[in-house]
Tab-separated table of C-alpha atoms in Angstrom:
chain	number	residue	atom	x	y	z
A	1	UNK	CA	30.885	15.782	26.374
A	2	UNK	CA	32.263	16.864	23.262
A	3	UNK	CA	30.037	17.158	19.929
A	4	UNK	CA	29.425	14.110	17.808
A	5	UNK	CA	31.370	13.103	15.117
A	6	UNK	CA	28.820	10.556	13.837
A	7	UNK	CA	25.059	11.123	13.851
A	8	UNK	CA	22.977	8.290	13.015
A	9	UNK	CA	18.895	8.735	12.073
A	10	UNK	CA	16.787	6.170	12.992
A	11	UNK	CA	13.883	8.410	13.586
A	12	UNK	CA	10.723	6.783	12.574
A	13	UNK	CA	12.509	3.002	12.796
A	14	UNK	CA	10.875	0.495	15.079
A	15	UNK	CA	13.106	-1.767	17.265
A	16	UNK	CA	15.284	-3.503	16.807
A	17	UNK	CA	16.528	-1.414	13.699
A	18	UNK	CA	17.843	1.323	15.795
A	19	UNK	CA	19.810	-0.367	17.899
A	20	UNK	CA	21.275	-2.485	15.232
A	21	UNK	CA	22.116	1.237	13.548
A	22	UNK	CA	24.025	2.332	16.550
A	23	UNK	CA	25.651	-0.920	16.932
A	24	UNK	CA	27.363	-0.925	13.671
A	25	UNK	CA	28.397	2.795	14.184
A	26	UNK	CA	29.871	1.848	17.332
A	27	UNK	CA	32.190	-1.034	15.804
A	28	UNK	CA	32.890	1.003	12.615
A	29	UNK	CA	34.120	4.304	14.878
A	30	UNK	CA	35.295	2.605	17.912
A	31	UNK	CA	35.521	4.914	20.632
A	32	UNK	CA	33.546	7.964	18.708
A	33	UNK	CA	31.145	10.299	20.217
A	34	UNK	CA	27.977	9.105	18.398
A	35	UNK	CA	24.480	10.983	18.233
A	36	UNK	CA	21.276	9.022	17.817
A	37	UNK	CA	18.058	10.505	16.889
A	38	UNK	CA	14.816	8.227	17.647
A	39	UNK	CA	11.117	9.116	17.969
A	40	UNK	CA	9.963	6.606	20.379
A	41	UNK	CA	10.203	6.027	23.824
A	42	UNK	CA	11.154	2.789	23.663
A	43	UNK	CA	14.138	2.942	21.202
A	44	UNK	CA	15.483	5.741	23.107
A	45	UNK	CA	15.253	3.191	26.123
A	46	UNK	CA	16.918	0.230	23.987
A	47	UNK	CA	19.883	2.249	22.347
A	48	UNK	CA	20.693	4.089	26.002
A	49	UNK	CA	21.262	0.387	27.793
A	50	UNK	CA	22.702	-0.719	24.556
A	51	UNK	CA	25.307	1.906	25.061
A	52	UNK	CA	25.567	1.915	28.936
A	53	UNK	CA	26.428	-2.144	28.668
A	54	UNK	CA	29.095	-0.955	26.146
A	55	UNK	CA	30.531	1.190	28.249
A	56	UNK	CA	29.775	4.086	27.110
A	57	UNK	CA	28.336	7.430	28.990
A	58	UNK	CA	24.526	8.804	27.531
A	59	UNK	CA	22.692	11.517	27.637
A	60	UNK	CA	19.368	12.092	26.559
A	61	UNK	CA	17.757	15.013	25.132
A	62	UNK	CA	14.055	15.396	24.316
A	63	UNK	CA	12.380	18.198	21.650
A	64	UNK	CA	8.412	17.544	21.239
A	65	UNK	CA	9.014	13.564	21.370
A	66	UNK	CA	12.109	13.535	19.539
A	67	UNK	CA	15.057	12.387	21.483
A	68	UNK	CA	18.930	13.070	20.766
A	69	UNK	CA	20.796	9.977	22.441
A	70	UNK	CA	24.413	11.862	23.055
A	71	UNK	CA	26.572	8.700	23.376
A	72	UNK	CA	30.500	9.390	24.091
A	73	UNK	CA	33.182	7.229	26.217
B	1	UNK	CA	10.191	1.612	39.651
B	2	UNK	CA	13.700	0.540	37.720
B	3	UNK	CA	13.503	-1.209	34.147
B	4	UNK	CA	14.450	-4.398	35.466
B	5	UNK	CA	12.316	-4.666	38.146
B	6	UNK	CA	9.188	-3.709	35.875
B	7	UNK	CA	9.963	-6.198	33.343
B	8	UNK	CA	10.310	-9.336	35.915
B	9	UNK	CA	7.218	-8.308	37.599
B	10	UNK	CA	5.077	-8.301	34.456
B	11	UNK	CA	6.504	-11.218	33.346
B	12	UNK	CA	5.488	-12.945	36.847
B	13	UNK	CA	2.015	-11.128	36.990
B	14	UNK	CA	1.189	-12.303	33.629
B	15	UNK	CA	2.622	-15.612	33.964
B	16	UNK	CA	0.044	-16.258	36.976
B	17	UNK	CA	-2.936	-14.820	35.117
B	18	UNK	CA	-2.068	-17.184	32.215
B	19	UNK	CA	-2.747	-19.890	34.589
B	20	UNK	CA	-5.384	-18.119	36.774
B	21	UNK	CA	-7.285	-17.696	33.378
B	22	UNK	CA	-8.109	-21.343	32.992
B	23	UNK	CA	-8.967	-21.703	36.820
B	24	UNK	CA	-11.655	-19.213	36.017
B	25	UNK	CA	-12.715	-20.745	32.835
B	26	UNK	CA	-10.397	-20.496	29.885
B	27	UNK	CA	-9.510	-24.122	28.313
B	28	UNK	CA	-6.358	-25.973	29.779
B	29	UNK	CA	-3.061	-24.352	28.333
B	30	UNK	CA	-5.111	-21.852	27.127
B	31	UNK	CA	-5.110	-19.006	29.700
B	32	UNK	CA	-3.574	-15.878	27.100
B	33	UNK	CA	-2.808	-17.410	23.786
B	34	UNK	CA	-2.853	-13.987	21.187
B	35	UNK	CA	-3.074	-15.951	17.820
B	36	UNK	CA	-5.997	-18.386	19.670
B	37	UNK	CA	-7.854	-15.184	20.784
B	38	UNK	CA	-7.469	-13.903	17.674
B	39	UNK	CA	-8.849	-16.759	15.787
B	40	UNK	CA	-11.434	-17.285	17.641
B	41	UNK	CA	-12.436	-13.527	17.553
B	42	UNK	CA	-12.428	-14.278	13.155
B	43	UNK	CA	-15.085	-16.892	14.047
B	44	UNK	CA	-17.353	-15.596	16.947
B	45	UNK	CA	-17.843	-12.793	13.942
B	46	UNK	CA	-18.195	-15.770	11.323
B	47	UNK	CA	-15.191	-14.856	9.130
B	48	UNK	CA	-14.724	-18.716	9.286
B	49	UNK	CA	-17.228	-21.515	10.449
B	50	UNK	CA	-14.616	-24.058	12.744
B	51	UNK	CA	-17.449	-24.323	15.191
B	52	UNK	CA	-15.298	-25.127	18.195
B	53	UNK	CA	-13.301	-21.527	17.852
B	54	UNK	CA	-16.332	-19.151	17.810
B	55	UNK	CA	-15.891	-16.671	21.028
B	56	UNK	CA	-14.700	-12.825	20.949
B	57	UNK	CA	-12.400	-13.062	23.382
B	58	UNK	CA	-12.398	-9.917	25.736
B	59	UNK	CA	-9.079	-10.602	26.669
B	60	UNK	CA	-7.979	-9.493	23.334
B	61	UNK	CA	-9.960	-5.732	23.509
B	62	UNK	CA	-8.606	-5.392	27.208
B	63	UNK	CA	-5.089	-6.272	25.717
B	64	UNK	CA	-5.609	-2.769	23.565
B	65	UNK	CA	-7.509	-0.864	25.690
B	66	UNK	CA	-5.232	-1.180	28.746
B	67	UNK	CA	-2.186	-0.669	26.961
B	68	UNK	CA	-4.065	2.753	24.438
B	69	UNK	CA	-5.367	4.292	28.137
B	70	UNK	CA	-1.694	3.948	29.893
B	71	UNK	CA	0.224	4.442	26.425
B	72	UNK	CA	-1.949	8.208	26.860
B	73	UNK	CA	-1.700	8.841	29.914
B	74	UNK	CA	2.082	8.332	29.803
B	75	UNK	CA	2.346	9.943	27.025
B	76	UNK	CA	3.715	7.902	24.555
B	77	UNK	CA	0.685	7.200	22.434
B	78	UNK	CA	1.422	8.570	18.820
B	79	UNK	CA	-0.431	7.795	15.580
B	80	UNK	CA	2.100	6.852	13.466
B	81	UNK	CA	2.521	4.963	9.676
B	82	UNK	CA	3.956	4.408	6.269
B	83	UNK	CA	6.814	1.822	7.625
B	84	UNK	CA	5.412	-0.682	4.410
B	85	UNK	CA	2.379	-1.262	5.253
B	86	UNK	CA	0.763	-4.274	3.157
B	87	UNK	CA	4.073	-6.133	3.813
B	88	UNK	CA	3.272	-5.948	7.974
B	89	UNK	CA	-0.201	-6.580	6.966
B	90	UNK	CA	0.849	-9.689	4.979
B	91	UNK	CA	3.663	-10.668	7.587
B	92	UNK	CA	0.816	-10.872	9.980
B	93	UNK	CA	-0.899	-13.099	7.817
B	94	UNK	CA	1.584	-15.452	8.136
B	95	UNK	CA	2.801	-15.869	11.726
B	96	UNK	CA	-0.601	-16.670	12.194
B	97	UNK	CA	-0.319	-19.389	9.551
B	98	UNK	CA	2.295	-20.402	12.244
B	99	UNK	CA	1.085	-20.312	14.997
B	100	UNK	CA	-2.392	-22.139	14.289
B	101	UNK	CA	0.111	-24.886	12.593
B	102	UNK	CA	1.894	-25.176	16.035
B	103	UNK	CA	-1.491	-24.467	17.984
B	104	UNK	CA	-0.245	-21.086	20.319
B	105	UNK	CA	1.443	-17.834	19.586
B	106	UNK	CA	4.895	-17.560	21.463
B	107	UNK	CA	2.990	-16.839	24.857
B	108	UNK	CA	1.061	-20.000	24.921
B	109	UNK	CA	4.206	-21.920	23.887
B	110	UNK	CA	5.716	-20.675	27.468
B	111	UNK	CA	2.350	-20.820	29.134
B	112	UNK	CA	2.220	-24.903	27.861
B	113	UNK	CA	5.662	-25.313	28.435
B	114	UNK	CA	5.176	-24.606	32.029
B	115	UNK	CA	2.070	-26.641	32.115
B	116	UNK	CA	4.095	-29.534	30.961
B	117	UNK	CA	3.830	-29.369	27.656
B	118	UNK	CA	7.066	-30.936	26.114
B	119	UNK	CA	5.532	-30.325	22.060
B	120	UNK	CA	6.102	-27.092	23.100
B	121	UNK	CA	9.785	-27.443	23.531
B	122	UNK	CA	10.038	-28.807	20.147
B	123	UNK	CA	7.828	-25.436	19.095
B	124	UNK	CA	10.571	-23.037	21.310
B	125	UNK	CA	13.472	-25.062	19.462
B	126	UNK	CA	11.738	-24.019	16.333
B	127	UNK	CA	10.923	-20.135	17.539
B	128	UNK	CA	14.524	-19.980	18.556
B	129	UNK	CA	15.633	-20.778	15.229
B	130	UNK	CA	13.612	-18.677	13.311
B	131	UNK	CA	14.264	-15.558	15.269
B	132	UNK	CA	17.860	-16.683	14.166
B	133	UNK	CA	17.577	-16.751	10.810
B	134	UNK	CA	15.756	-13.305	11.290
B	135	UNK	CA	18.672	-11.512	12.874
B	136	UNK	CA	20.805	-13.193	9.812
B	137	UNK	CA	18.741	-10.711	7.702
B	138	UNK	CA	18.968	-7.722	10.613
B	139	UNK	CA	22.689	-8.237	9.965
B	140	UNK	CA	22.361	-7.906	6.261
B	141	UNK	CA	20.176	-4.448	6.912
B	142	UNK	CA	16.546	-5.835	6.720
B	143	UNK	CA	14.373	-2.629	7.075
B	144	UNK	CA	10.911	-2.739	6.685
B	145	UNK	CA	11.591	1.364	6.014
B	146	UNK	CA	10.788	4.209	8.531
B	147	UNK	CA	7.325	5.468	9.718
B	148	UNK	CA	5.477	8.670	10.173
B	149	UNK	CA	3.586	11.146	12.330
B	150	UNK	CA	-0.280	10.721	11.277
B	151	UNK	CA	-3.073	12.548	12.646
B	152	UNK	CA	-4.419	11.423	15.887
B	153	UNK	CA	-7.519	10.101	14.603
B	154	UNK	CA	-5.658	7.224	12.382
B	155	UNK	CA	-4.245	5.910	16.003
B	156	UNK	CA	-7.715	5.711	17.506
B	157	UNK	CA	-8.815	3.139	14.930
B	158	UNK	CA	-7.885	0.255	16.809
B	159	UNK	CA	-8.929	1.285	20.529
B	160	UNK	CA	-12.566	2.135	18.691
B	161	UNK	CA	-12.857	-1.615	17.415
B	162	UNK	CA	-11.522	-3.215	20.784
B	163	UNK	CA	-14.606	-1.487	22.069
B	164	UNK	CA	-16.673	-2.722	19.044
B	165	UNK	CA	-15.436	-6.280	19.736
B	166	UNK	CA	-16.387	-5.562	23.513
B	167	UNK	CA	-19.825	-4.566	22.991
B	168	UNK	CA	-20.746	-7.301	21.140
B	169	UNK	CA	-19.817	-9.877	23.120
B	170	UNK	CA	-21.601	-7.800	25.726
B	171	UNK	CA	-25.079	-7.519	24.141
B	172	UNK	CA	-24.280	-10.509	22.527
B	173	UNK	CA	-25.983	-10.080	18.883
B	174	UNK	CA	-27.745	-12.827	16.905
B	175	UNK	CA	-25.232	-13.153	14.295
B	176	UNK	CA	-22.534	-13.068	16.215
B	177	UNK	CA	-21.314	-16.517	16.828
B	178	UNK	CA	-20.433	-18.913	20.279
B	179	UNK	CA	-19.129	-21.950	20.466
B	180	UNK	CA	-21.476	-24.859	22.220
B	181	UNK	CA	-18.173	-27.708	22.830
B	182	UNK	CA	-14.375	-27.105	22.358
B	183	UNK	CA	-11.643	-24.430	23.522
B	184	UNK	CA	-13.924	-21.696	21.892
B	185	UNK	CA	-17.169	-22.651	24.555
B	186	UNK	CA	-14.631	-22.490	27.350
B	187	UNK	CA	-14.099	-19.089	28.871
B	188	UNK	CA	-14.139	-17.118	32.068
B	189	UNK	CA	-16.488	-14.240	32.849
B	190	UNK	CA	-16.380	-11.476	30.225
B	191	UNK	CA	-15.672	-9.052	33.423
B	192	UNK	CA	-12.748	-11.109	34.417
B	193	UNK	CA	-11.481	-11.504	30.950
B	194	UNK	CA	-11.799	-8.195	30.067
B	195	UNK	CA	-10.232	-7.208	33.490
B	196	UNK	CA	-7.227	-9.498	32.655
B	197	UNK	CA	-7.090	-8.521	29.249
B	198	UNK	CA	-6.461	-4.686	30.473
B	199	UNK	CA	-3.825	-5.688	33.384
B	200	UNK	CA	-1.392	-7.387	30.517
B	201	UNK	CA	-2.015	-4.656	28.008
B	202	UNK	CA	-0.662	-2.144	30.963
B	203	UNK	CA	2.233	-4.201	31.671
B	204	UNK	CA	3.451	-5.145	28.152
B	205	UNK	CA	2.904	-1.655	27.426
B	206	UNK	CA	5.272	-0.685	30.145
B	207	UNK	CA	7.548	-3.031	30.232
B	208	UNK	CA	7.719	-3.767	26.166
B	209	UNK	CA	8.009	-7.637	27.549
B	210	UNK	CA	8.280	-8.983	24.116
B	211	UNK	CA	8.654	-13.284	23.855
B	212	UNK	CA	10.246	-12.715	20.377
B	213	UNK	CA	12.079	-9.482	21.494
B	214	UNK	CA	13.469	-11.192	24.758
B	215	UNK	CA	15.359	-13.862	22.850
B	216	UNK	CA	16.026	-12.074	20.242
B	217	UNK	CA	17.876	-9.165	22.347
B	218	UNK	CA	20.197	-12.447	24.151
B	219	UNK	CA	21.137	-13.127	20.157
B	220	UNK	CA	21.716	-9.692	18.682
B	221	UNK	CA	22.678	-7.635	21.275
B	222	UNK	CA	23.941	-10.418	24.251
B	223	UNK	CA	21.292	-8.293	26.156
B	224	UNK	CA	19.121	-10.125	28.733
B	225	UNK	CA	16.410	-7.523	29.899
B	226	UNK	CA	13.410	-9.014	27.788
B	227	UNK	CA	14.435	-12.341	28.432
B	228	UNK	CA	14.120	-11.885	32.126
B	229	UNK	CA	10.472	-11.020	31.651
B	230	UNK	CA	10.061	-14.237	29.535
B	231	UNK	CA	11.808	-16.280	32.372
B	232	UNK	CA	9.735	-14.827	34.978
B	233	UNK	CA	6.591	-15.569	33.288
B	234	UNK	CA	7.739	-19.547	32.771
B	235	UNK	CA	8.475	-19.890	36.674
B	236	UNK	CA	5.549	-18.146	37.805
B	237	UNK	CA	3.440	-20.300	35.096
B	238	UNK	CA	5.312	-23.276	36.082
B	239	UNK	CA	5.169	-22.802	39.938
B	240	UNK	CA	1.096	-21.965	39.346
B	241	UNK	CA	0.319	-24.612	37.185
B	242	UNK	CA	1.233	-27.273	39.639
B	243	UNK	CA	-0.040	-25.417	42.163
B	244	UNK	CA	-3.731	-25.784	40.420
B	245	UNK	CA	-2.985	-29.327	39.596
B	246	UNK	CA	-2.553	-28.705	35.708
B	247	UNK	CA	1.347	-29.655	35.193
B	248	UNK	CA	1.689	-32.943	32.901
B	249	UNK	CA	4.784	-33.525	31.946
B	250	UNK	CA	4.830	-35.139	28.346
B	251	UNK	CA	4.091	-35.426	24.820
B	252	UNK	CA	1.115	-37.141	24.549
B	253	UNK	CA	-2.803	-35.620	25.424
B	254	UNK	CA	-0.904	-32.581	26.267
B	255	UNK	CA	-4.467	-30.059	26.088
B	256	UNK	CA	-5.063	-28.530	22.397
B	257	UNK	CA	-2.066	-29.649	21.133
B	258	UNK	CA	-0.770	-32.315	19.042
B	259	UNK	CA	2.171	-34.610	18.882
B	260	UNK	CA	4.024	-33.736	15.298
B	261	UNK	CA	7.210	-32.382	16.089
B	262	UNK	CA	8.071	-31.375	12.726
B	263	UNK	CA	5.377	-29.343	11.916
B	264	UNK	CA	5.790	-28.333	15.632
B	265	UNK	CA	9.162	-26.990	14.693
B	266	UNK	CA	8.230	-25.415	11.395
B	267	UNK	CA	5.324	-23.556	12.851
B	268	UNK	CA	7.202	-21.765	15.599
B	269	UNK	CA	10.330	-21.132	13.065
B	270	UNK	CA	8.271	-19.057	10.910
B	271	UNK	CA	6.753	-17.310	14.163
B	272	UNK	CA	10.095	-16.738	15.213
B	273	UNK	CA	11.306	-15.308	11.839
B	274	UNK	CA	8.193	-13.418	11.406
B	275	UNK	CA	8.324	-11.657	14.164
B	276	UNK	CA	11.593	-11.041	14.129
B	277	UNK	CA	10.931	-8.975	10.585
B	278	UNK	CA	8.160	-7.203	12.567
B	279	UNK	CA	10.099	-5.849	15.449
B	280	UNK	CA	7.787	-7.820	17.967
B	281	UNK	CA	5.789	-10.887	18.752
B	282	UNK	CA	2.099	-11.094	18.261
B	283	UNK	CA	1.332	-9.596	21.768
B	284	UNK	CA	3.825	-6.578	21.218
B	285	UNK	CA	2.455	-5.857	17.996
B	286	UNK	CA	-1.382	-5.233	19.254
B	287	UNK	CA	0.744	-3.091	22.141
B	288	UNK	CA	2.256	-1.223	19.477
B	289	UNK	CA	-0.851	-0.886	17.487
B	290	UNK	CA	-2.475	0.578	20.545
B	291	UNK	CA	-0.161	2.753	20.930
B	292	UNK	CA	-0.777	4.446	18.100
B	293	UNK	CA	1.631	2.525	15.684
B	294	UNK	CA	-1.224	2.175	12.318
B	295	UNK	CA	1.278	-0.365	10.953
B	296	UNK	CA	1.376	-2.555	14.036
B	297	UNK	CA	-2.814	-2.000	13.689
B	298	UNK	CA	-2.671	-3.564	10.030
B	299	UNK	CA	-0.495	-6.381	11.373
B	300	UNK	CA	-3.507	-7.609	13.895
B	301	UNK	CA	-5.729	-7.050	10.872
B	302	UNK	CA	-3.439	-9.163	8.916
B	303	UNK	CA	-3.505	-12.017	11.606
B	304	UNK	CA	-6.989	-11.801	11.947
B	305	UNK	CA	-7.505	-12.570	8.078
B	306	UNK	CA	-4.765	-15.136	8.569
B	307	UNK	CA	-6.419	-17.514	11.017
B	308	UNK	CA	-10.212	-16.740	9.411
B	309	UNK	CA	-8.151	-18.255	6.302
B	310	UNK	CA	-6.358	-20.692	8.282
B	311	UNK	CA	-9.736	-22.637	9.327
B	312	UNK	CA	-12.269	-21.243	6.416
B	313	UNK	CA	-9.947	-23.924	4.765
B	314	UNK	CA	-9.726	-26.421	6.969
B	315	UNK	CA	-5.465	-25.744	6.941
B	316	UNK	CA	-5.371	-25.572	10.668
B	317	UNK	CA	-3.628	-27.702	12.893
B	318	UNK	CA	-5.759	-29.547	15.689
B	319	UNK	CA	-5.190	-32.001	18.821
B	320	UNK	CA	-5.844	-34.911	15.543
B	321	UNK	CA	-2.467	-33.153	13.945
B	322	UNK	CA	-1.597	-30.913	10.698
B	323	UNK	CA	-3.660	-31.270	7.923
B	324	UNK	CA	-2.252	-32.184	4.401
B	325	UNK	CA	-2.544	-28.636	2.736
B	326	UNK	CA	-1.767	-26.957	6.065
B	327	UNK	CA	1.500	-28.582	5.753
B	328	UNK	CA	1.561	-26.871	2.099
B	329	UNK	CA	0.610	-23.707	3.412
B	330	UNK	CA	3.357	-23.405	6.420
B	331	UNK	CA	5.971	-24.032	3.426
B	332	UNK	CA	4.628	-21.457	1.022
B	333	UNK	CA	4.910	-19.242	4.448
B	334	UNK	CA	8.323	-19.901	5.070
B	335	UNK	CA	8.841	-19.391	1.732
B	336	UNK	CA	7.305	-16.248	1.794
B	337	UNK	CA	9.465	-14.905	4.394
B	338	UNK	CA	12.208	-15.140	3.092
B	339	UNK	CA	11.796	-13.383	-0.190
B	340	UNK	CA	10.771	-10.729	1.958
B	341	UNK	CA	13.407	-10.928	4.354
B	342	UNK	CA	15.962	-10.742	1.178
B	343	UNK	CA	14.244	-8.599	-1.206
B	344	UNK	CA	14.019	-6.158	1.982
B	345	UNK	CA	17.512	-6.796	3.055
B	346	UNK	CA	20.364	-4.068	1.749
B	347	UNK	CA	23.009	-6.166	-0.276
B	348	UNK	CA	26.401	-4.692	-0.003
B	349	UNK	CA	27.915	-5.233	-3.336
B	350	UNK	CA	31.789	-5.223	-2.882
B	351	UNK	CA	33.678	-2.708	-4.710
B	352	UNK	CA	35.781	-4.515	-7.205
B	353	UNK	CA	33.010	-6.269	-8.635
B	354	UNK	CA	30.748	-3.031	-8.587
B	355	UNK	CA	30.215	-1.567	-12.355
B	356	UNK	CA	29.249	1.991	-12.411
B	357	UNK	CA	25.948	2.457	-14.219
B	358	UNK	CA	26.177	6.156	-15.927
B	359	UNK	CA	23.294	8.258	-14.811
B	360	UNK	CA	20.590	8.590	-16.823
B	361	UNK	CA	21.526	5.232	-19.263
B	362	UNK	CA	18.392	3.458	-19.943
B	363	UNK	CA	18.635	-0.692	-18.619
């Protein structure tokens, strides 16, 4: 997976904001490797489907209940 | 167990206990209703004197103790804050306003739609709406801002008064108050209610079944996941209710509701936009607050002011229809709304029309 070009910050947001964050990323840089940082369980949960439905392949990675969303096609 | 399957089962489980919940003693349509709980909570502790709506409902402290104990032991309970506080308090406020205008939080609007209940398809035609307008301003970057890690002690605030609430309606104090006739005298065993109460906060909290979040998510996102939890709770409440004998299909003597489908409408659309703003339908948002989420906390407090304004006032809708000045009131909270909604909302000023303001130049 290569590195990010685009790293959005939604830490601290409650839903739906960060899934509205990484939507608009993903029509403004169609086709870029995104990174999404959330602090809840539940965002990381909404912006993962929200980029598996768009096709797009995610991995997750979790520091002290911080998660990096890697998002890339 | 997969995402998918979790949701549709707690919307099934919780769509039968809706129903069970009257069998054992709840009033008709009346099973889980968050903003009726919650109102009659504000009067079993006399914060208003409706006598008919006096009960602490144990439903409500099992809803935040279930979902607090599994929200630990998962390890997702965090004390969080600061994500504008007093305007979550004050949005609280008024989708309660709502909801006691309509006569139901979004829950009870499926739970009597199942039952029958066709007021309450006006009232989802009216939620639907208003959780429309709401993603207009999602679109236009409505952010209520970010929140922050607290100390752990600021998250246990909410758990500690669920327990409060519980005791007293346990030991059952002489100035705390119960209603002798109407939905408020009509309840199932505390143990039972209680027990409910905790089953629904450990499946919301799992599955983050959301009625506002469900449609929302078809809107915004064209993503179904909620919404199958939603649908699974109508069919199971629909399939139970005529098994118990309670479906009526209708408009008219529908149980604790009335007939206006205008203020039907309007009650629901500012649920459905007020939630919307707050990320989460009553229910979710005493989930979240259990969870930790201090904001979410202050939202429950704000609904609980809400409907112990609501009838100290007499604005309240009942089975007899809307009052005059609740009719005012609903407006003003519509209203309301949306100044918030735009005065929260980034506005993208296009470039050509944009004047650079030196820094530092005064006005």
């Amino acid at each position: 997976m290569k590195e990010a070009n685009q790293t959005i910050d939604a830490r601290g947001k409650l839903c739906p904001e960060p899934v509205v964050l990484t939507r608009k990323a993903m029509n403004s840089f169609p086709g870029e490797a995104l990174l999404v940082l959330v602090d809840s369980p539940v965002a990381k949960e909404n912006v993962s489907r929200l980029a598996e439905k768009q096709g797009y392949k995610v991995t997750v990675d979790e520091h002290n209940g911080d998660y990096q969303i890697n998002i890339d096609r | 167990m997969n995402e998918k399957r979790l949701i549709v089962l707690s919307g099934a489980v919780i769509g039968f206990i809706g129903v069970l919940l009257v069998y054992l003693g709840n009033a008709r349509n009346y099973g889980i209703c968050v903003a009726c709980f919650i109102r009659d909570i504000a009067g079993g502790l006399g914060l208003h004197r409706a006598e008919v709506v006096q009960y602490i409902r144990p439903e409500v402290s099992g809803f935040i103790l279930g979902a607090f104990i599994i929200a630990l032991a998962a390890g997702e309970f965090r004390a969080r804050g600061g994500s504008s506080p007093l305007l979550r308090f004050f949005l609280g406020f008024i989708v309660i306003v709502g909801a006691l205008i309509f006569l139901g939080c979004p829950l009870r609007m499926v739970l009597r739609l199942a039952a029958g209940d066709l007021n309450a398809l006006v009232g989802l035609a009216g939620f639907v709406a208003g959780i429309y307008v709401g993603i207009f301003f999602l679109h236009q970057g409505f952010s209520l801002g970010r929140n922050y890690p607290l100390g752990s002690s600021s998250g246990y605030v909410l758990p500690v008064l669920a327990i409060g609430l519980l005791l007293l309606v346990i030991i059952r104090p002489a100035f705390i108050f119960f209603s002798e006739s109407g939905p408020g005298s009509l309840y199932a065993p505390v143990l039972v209610s209680l027990l409910a109460g905790l089953v629904v906060g450990v499946l919301v909290q799992r599955s983050r079944l959301c009625m506002a979040g469900g449609i929302r998510d078809l809107f915004l996102i064209k993503d179904p996941h909620l919404f199958y939890g939603t649908l699974a709770l109508f069919l199971v409440a629909l399939v139970s209710s005529l098994a118990f004998g309670y479906f009526q299909l209708g408009f008219v003597d529908q149980p604790i509701a009335h007939t206006d489908g205008f203020w039907n409408f309007t009650g629901m659309l500012v649920v459905g936009f007020g939630s919307v703003l707050l990320g989460g339908c009553p229910l979710r948002q005493i989930i979240m607050g259990s969870e930790g989420d201090t904001d979410a906390g202050l939202t429950f407090l704000g609904m609980l002011t809400g409907a112990a304004f609501m009838h100290n006032f007499g604005l309240a809708a009942s089975p007899a229809g809307v009052p005059a000045n609740g009719k005012i009131v609903v407006v003003l909270a519509l209203a309301a709304l949306l100044l918030i909604a735009v005065s929260n909302s980034v506005v993208t000023v296009p470039a050509r029309t944009s004047k650079e303001v030196p820094s530092g130049a005064s006005k």
